[in-house]
Coordinates of C-alpha atoms and ligand atoms in Angstrom, one line a residue:
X921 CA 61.1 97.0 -73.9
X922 CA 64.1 94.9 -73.9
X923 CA 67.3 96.2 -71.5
X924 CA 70.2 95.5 -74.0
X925 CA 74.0 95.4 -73.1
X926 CA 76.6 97.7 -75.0
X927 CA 77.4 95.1 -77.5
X928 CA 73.7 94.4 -78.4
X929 CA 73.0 97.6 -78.8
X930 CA 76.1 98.2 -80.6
X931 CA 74.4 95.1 -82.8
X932 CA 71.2 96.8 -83.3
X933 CA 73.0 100.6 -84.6
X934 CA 74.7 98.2 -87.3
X935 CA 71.0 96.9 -88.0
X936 CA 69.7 100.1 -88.1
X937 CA 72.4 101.9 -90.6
X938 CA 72.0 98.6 -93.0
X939 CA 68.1 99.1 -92.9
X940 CA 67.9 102.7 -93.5
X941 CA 71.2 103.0 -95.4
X942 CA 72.6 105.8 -92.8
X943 CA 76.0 106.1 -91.7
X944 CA 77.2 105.7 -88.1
X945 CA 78.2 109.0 -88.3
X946 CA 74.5 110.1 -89.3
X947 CA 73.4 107.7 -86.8
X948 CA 75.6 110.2 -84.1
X949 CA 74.5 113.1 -85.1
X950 CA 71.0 111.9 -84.6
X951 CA 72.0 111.1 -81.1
X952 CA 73.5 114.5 -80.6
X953 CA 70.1 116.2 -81.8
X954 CA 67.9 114.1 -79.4
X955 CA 70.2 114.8 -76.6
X956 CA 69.9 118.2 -77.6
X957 CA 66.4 118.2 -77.8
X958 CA 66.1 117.1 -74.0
X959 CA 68.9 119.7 -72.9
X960 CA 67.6 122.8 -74.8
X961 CA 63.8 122.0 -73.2
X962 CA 65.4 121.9 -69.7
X963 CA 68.5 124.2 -69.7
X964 CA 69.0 128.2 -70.0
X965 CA 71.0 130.2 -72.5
X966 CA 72.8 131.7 -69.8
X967 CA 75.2 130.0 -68.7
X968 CA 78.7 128.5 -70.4
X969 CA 78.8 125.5 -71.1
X970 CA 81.8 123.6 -71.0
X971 CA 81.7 120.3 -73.0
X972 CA 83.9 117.1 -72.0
X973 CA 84.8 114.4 -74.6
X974 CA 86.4 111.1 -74.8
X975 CA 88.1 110.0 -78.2
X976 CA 85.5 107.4 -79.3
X977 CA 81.9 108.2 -80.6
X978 CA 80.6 109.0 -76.9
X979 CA 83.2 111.8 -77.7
X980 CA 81.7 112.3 -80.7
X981 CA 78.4 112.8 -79.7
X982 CA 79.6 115.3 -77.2
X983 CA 81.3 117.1 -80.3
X984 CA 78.4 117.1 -82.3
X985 CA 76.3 118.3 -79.4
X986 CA 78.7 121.3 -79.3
X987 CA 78.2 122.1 -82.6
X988 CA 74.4 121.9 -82.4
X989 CA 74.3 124.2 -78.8
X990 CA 76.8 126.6 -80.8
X991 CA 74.2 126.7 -83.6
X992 CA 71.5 127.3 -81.4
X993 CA 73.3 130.4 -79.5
X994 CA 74.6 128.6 -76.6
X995 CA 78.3 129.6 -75.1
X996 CA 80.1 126.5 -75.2
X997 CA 83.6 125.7 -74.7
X998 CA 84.8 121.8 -75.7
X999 CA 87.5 119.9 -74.5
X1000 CA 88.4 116.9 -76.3
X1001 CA 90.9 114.4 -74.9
X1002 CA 93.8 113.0 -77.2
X1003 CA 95.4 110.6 -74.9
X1004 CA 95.1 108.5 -77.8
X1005 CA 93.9 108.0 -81.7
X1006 CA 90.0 109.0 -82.0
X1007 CA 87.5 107.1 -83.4
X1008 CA 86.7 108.3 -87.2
X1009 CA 83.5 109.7 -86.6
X1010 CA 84.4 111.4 -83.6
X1011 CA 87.6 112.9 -85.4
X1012 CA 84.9 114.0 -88.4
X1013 CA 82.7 115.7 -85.6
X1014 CA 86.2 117.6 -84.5
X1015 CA 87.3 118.9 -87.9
X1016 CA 83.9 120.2 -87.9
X1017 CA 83.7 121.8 -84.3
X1018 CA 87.0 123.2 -85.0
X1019 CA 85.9 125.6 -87.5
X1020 CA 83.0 126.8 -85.2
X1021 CA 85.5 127.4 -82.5
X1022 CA 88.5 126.7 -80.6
X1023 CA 88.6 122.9 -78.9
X1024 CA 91.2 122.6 -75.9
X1025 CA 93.0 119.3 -76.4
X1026 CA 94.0 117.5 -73.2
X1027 CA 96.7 114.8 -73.7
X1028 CA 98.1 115.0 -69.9
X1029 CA 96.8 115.9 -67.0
X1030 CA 98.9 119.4 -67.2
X1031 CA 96.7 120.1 -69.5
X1032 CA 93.8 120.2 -67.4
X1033 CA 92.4 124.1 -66.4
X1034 CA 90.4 124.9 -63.4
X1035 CA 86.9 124.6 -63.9
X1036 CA 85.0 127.7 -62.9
X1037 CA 81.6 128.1 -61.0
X1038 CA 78.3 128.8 -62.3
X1039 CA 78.7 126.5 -65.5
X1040 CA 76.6 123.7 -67.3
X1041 CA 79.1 120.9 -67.9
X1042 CA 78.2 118.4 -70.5
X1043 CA 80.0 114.9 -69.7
X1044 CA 80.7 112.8 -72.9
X1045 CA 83.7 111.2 -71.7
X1046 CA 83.3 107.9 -71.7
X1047 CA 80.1 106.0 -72.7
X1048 CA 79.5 102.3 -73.1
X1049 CA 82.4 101.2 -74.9
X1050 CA 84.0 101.6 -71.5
X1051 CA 85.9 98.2 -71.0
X1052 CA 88.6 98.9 -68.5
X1053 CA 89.3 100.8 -65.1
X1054 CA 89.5 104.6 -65.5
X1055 CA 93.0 106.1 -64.3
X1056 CA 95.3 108.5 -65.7
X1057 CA 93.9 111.3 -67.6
X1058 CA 90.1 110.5 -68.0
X1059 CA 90.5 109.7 -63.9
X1060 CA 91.7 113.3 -62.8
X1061 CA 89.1 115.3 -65.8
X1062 CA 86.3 113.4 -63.7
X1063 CA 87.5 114.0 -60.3
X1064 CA 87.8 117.7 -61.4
X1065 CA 84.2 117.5 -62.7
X1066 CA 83.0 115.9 -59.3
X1067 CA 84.7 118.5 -57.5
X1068 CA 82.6 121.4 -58.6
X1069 CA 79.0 122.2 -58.3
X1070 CA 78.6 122.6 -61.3
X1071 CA 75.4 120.8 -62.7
X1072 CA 76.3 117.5 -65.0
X1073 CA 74.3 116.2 -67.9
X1074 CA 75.7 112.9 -69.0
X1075 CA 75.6 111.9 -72.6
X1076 CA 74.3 108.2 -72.7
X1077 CA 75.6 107.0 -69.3
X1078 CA 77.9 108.8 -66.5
X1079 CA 81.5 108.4 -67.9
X1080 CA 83.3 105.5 -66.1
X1081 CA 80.3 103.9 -64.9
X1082 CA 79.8 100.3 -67.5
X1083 CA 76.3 99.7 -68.6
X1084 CA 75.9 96.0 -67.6
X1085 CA 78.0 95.4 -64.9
X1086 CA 79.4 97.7 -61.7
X1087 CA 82.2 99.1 -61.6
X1088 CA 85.1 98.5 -58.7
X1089 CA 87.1 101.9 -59.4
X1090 CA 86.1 105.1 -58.3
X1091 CA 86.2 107.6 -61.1
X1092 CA 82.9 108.0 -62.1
X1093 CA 81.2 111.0 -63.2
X1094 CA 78.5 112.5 -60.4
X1095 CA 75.9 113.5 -62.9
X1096 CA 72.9 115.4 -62.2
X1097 CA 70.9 114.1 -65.7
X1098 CA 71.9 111.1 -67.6
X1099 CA 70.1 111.2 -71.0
X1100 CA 70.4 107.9 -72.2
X1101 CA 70.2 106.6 -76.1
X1102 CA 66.8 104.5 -77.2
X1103 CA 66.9 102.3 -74.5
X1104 CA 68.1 102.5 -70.3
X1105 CA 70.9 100.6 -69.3
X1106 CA 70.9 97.9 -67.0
X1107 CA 73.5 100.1 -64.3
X1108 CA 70.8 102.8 -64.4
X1109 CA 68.2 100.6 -61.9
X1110 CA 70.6 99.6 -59.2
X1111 CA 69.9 102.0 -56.3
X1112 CA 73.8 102.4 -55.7
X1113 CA 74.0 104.0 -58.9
X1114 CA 71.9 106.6 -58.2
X1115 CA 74.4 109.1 -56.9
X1116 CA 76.2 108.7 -60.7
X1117 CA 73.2 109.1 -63.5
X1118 CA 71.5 111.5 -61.3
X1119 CA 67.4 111.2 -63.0
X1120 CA 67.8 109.5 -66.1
X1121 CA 66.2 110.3 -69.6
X1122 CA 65.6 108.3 -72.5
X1123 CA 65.7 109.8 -75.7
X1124 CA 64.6 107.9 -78.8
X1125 CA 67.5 108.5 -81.6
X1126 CA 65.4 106.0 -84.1
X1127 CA 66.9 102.7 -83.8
X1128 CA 65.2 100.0 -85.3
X1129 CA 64.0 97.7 -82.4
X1130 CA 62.6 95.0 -84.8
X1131 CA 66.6 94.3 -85.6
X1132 CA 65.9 93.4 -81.3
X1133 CA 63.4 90.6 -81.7
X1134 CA 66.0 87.9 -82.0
X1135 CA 68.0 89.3 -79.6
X1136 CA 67.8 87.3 -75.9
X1137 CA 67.9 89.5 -72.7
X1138 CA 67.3 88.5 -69.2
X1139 CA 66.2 92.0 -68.4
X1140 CA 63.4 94.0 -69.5
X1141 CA 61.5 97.4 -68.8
X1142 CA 57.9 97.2 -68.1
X1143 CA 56.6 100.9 -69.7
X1144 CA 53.1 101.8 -70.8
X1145 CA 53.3 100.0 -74.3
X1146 CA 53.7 96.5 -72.8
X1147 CA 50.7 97.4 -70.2
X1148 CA 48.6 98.4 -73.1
X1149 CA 49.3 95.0 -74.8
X1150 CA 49.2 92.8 -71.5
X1151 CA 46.0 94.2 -70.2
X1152 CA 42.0 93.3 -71.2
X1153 CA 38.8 94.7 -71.4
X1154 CA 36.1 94.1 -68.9
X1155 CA 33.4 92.2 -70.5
X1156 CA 30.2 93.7 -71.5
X1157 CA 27.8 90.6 -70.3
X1158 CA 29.5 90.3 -66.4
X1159 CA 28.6 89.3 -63.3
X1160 CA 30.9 89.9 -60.4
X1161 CA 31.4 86.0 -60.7
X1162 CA 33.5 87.0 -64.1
X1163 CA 36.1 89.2 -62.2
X1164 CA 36.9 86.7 -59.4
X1165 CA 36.7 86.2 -55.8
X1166 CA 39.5 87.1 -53.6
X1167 CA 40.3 86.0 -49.9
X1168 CA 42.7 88.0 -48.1
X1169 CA 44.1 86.7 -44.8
X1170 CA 45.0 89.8 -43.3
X1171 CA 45.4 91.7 -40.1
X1172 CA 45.8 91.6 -36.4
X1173 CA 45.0 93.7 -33.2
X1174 CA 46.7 97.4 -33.9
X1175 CA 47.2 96.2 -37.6
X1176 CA 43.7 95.9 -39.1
X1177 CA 44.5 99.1 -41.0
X1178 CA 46.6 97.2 -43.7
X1179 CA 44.1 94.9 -43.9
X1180 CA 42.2 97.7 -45.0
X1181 CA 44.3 99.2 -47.3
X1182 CA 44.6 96.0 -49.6
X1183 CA 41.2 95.2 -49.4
X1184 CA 39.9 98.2 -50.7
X1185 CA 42.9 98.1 -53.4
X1186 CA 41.8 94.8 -54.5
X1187 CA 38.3 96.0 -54.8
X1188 CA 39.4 99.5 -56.6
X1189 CA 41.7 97.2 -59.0
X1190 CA 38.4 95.1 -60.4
X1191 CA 37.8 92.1 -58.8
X1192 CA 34.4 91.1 -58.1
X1193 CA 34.1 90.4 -54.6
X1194 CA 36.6 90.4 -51.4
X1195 CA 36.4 88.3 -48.3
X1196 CA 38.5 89.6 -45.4
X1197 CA 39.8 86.7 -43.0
X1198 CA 40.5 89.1 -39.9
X1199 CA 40.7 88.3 -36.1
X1200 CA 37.7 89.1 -34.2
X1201 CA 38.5 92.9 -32.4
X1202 CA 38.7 93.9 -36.3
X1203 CA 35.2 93.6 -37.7
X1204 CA 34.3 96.9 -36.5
X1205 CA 36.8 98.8 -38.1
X1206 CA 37.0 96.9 -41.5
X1207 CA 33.6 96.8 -42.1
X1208 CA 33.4 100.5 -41.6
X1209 CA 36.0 101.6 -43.8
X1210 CA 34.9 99.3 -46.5
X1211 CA 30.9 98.0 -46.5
X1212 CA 31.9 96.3 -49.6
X1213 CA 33.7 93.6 -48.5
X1214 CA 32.6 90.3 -46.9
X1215 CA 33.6 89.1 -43.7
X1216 CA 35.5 85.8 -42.3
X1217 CA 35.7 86.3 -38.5
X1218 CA 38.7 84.4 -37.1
X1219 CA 37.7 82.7 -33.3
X1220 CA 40.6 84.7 -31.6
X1221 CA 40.3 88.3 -31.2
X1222 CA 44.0 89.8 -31.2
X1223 CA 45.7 87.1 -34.1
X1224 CA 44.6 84.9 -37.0
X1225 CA 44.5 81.4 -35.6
X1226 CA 42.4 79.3 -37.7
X1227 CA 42.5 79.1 -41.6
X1228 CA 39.2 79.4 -43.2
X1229 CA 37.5 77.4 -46.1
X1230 CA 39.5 78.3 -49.2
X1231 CA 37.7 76.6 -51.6
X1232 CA 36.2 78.7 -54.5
X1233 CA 38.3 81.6 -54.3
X1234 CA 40.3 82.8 -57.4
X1235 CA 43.0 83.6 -55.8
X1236 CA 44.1 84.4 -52.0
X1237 CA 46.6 86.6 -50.4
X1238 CA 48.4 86.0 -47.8
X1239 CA 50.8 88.3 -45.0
X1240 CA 49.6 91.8 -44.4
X1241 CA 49.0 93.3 -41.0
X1242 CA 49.0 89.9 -40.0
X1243 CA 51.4 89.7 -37.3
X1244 CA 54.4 86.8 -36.7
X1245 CA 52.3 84.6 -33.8
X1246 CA 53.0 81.1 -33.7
X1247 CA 49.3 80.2 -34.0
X1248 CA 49.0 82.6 -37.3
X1249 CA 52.3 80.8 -38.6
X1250 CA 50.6 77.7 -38.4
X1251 CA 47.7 78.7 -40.6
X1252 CA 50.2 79.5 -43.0
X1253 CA 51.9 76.2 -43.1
X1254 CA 48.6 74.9 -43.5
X1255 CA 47.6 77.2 -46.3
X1256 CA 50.8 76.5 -48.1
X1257 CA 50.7 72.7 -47.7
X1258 CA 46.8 73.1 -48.7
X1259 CA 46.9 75.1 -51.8
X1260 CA 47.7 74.0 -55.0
X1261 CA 47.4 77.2 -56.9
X1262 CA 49.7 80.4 -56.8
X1263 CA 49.4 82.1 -53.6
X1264 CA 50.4 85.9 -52.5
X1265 CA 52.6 85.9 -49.7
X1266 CA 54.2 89.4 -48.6
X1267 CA 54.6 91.8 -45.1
X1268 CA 54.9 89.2 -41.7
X1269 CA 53.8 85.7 -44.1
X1270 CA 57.7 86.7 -45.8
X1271 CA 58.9 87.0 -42.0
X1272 CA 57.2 83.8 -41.3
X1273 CA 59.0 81.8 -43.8
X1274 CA 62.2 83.6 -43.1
X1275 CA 61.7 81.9 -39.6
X1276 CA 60.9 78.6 -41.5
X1277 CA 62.8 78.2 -44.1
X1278 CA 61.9 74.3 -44.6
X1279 CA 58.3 75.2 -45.5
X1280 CA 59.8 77.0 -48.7
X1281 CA 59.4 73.5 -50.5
X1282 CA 55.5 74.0 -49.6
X1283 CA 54.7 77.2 -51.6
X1284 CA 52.8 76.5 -54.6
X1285 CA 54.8 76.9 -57.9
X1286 CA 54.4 80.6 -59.5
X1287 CA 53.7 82.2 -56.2
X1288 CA 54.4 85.7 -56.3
X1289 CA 56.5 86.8 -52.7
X1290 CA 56.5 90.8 -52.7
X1291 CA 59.2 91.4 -50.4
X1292 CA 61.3 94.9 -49.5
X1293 CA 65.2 94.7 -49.2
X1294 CA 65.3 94.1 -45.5
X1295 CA 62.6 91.4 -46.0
X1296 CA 64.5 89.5 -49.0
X1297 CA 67.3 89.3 -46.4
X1298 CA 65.9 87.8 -44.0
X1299 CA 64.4 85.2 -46.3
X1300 CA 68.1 85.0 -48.1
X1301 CA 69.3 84.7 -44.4
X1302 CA 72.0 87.0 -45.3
X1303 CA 72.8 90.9 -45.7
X1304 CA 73.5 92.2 -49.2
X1305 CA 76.7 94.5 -50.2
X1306 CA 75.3 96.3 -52.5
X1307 CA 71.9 96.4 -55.2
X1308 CA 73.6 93.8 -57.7
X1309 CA 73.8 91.4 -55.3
X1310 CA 70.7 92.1 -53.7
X1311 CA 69.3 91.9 -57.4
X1312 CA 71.1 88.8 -58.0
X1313 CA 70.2 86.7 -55.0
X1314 CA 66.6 87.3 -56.2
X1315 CA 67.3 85.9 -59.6
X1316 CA 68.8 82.9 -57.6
X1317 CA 65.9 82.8 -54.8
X1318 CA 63.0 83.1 -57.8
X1319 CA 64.6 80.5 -59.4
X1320 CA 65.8 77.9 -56.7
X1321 CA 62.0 78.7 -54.8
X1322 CA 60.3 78.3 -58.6
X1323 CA 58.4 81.8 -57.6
X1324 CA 58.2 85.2 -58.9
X1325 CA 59.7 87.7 -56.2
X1326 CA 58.2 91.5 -56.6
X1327 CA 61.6 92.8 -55.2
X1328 CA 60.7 97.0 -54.0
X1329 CA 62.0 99.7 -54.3
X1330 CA 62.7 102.5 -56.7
X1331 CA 62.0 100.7 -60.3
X1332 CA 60.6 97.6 -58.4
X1333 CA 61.8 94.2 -60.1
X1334 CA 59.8 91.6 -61.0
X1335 CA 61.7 88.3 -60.8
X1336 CA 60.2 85.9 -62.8
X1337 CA 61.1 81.7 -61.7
X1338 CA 63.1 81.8 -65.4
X1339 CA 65.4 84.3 -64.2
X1340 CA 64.0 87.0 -66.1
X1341 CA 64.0 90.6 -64.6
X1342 CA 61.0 93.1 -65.5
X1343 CA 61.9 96.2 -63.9
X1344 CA 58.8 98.6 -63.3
X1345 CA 58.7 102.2 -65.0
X1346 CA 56.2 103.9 -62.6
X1347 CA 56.3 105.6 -59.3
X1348 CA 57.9 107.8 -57.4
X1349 CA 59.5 108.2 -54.1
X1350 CA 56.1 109.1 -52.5
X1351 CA 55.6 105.3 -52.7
X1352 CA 57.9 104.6 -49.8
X1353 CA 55.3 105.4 -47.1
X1354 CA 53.6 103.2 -44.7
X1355 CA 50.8 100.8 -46.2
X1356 CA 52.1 101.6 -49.4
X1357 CA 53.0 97.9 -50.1
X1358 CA 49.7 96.7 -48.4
X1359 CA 47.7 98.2 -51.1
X1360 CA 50.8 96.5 -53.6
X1361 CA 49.7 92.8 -52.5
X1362 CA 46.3 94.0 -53.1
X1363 CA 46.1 95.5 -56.2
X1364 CA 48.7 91.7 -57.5
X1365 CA 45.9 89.5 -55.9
X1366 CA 43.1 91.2 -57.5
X1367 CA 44.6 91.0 -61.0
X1368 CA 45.5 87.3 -60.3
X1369 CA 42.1 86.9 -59.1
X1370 CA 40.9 87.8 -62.5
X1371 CA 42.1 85.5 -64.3
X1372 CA 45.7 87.4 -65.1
X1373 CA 49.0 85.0 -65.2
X1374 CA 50.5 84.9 -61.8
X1375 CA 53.7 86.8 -64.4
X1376 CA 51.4 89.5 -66.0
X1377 CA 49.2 90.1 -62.4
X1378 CA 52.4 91.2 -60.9
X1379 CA 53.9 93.4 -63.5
X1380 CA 50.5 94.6 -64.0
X1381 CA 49.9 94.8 -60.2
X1382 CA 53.6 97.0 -59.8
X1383 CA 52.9 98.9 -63.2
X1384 CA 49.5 99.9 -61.6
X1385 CA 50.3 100.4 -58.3
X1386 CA 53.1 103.3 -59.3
X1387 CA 51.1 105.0 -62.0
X1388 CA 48.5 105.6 -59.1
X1389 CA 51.4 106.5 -56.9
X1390 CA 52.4 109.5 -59.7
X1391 CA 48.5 110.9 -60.4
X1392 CA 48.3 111.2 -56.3
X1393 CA 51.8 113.0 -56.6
X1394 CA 50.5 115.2 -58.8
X1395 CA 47.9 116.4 -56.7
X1396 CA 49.0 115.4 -53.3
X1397 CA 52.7 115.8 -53.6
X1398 CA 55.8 113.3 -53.4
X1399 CA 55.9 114.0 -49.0
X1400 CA 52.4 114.4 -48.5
X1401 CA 50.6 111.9 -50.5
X1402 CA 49.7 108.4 -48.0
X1403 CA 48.9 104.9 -49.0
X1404 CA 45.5 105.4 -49.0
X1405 CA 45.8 107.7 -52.0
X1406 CA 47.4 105.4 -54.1
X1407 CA 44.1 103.3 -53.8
X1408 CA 42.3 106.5 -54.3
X1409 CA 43.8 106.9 -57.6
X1410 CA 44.3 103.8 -58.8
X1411 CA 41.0 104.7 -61.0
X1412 CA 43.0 106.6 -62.9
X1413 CA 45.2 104.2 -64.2
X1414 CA 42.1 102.0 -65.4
X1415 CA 40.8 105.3 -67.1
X1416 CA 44.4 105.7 -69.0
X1417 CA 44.6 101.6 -70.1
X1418 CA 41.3 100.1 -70.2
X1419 CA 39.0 102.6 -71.4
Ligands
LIG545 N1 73.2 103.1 -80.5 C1 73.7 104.0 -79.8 O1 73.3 104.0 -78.6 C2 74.6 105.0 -80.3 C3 75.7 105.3 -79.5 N2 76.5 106.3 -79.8 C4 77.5 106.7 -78.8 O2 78.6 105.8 -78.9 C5 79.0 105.5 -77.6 C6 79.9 104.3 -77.5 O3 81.0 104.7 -78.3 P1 82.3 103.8 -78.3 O4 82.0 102.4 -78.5 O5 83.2 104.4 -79.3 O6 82.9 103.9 -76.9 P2 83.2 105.1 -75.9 O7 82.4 104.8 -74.7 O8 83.1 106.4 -76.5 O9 84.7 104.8 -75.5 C7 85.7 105.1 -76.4 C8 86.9 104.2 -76.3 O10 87.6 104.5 -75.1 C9 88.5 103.5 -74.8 N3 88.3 103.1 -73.4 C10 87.5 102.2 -72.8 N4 87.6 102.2 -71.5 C11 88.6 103.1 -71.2 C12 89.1 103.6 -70.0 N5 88.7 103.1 -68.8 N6 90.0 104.6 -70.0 C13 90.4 105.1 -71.2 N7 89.9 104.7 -72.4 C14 89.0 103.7 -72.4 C15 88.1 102.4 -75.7 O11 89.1 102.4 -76.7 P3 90.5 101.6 -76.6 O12 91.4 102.5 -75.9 O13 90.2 100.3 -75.9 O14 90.9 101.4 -78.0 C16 86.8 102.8 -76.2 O15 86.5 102.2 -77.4 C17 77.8 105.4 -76.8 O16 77.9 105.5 -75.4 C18 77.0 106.6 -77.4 O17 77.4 107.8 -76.7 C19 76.1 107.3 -80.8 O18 77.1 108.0 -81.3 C20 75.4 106.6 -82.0 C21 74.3 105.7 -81.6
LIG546 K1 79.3 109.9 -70.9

């Protein structure tokens, strides 16, 4: 799914009342029953609700929301701001709220009353035709509404907060829910932003995306419809030939479990055979824990010193477990000036690099680098304010470097060498537990193994790896689920796309 900003979105509503022949004010009030919908399903009848709005259609739709909750039995009590002239639709939703009930205007902040305990408040403020910094009236409602425990549902996005770039001032709503229209907004995957949309929501309120297919985005959101379209079904007439062969250079003395971890997930993800390159004090253990894969038994005991034959393999990973020694970075300047085809490279091979940063010009194009934020500093060689820059030196890095970067973290983004960001849909925050991204570069070089783009294996690969993560919450829990798990259930993700 596309990530659009305000004034493409405001593009395709225009598309969408020209195709169907609504008006925008029909188009509202099918925002304000979709939001609606959501609240009702997760929300009591007993408590007041008090109901914020701005004078433009965000406004609106909190009007119309009123009106609907009134409707449906709910105590509510709207406040509409008049600092200014309202938008028409939003002026049509008041004339018709008024005759339900009495609306508090609020021109000044005098006008403001104190807002009790033990209410639901209902924040359609400001949405995103925000275009300047919030003072004055709109500043002092929100710092009231953040001053309360009340719990805050934001209409579309938290008021204050701009839907494709930060904001600098500081009046922003604290919501607890942000239930946001057909499509999330860029602001809503930068980890900063967390403490102002709360969980997010997307509720479809019928746009017509086909009025999007001309429309260019850098961003995108990689949910379950794009899996089902990206990924293929297993062949009847196989051989284990068909579904690739996979060397993993992983491990070292005290470490050999993350070799483990992505072995097995590379195995449990479909490819057809795995050979482990480990030091010698690992063979034990690895063969153990998993019979099926195939052994390359590095001469030194404690590191990887030597680089095996890496002819025939359909694709090779590179980094966990494995330890920074200078003998193991050697092997991976020699596997990066060796190899023509994309590589793997995450865990102490991105530490590596970070130490050697002229050996960047050796990775092989379309690469895919799966680094956490600490790690994509150190290979930036600088600390990062804040998530947009963070997210922006990636788009730099993935371009300059020609690679993808798998960037972690909550809505993990995939950097593609373009430019263009596919942020993930799946997971949870179970998924930040040790090993977790061992089974990650697994699960990416086992897709890229068979036969996936180096682009789709790692969307796939992140797609995969956190729709795993959620069927072990489900059964394990968020704090007591491990990595191990994840490849556990990563079954079940094959069961809900491939079958
Ligand atoms: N397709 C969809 O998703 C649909 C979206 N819909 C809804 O429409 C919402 C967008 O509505 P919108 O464009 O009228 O803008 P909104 O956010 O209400 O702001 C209103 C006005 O406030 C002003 N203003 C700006 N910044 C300010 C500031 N800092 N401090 C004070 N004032 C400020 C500025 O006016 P100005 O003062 O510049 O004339 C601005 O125009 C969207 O979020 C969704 O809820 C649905 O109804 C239907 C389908
Ligand atoms: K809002």
């Amino acid at each position: 799914m596309k990530i659009l900003t305000a004034a493409q979105i405001h593009q395709l509503d225009l598309y969408t009342q020209e195709a169907e022949h609504i008006t925008s004010l029909a188009l509202m009030e099918r925002a304000a029953e979709a939001f609606v919908g959501w609240f009702t399903k997760h929300t009591s009848l007993q408590k007041e609700i008090w109901v914020f709005c701005g004078r433009g259609n965000n406004g609106g739709d909190g009007l119309a929301i009123a009106c609907l909750l009134i409707n449906r039995g709910y105590k509510v009590k709207p406040f509409i701001v008049k600092s200014g002239p309202l938008t028409s639709d939003c002026a049509a939703n008041l004339s018709r709220l008024e005759k339900m009930v009495a609306v508090t205007s609020i021109v000044t902040e005098e006008d403001l009353v104190k807002i009790p305990a033990n209410i639901l408040i209902i924040d359609a403020l400001l949405g995103s035709g925000l275009n300047r910094e919030v003072t004055g009236v709109y500043a002092a409602i929100i710092d009231k509404i953040n001053a309360t425990e009340n719990k805050v549902y934001a209409v579309d996005v938290p008021s204050g907060l701009y839907s494709d770039y930060p904001a600098k001032h500081a009046a922003i709503i604290t919501a607890d829910h942000t239930i946001t229209f057909q499509m999330p907004k860029l602001m809503l995957f930068l980890s900063d932003h967390e403490a102002f949309t709360g969980a997010w929501h997307i509720v479809d309120i019928g746009l017509k995306m086909e009025g999007a297919a001309d429309i260019v985005s850098d961003y995108s959101y990689t949910d379950a419809a794009v899996i089902h379209k990206m990924i293929r079904k297993r062949p009847v007439f196989s051989h284990k030939g068909t579904f690739g062969k996979v060397l993993l250079i992983a491990g070292s003395k005290g470490m050999m479990g993350a070799a483990t971890l992505a072995a097995k997930s590379i195995l449990r993800t479909g490819a057809g055979l795995v050979c482990v390159h480990i030091p010698g004090s690992g063979v034990d253990i690895v063969q153990t824990l998993i019979p099926e894969a195939i052994l390359s038994i590095d001469p030194n005991k404690e590191v990887v010193t030597v680089l095996p034959d890496i002819d025939g393999y359909s694709a090779i990973g590179i980094g966990v477990g494995l330890g920074e020694h200078p003998y193991t970075a050697d092997v991976l300047e020699e596997l990066l000036v060796s190899s023509v085809d994309p590589l793997v490279i995450d865990a102490s091979a991105l530490n590596i690099l970070a130490s050697n940063p002229h050996w960047i010009t050796h990775i092989p194009p379309n690469s895919i680098l799966t680094p956490h934020p600490r790690e994509l500093e150190r290979l930036a060689g600088m600390k990062f304010q804040n998530s947009w820059e963070r997210l922006h030196k990636a788009i730099e890095m993935a371009k300059k470097m020609q690679v993808i970067i798998v960037l972690k973290g909550a809505y993990t983004a995939v950097v593609m060498p373009t430019g263009v960001v596919h942020f993930n849909s799946t997971g949870n925050s179970g998924l930040a537990t040790a090993g977790s991204g061992d089974v990650l570069t697994g699960i990416i070089t086992s897709f890229l193994a068979q036969g996936y783009s180096p682009a789709d294996a790692a969307r796939l690969g992140v797609f995969a790896h956190g729709y795993a993560g959620d069927a072990a919450a489900e059964v394990k829990s968020k704090a007591g689920m491990i990595a191990s798990d994840i490849t556990e259930y990563l079954p079940m993700f094959f069961l809900d796309f491939e079958e």
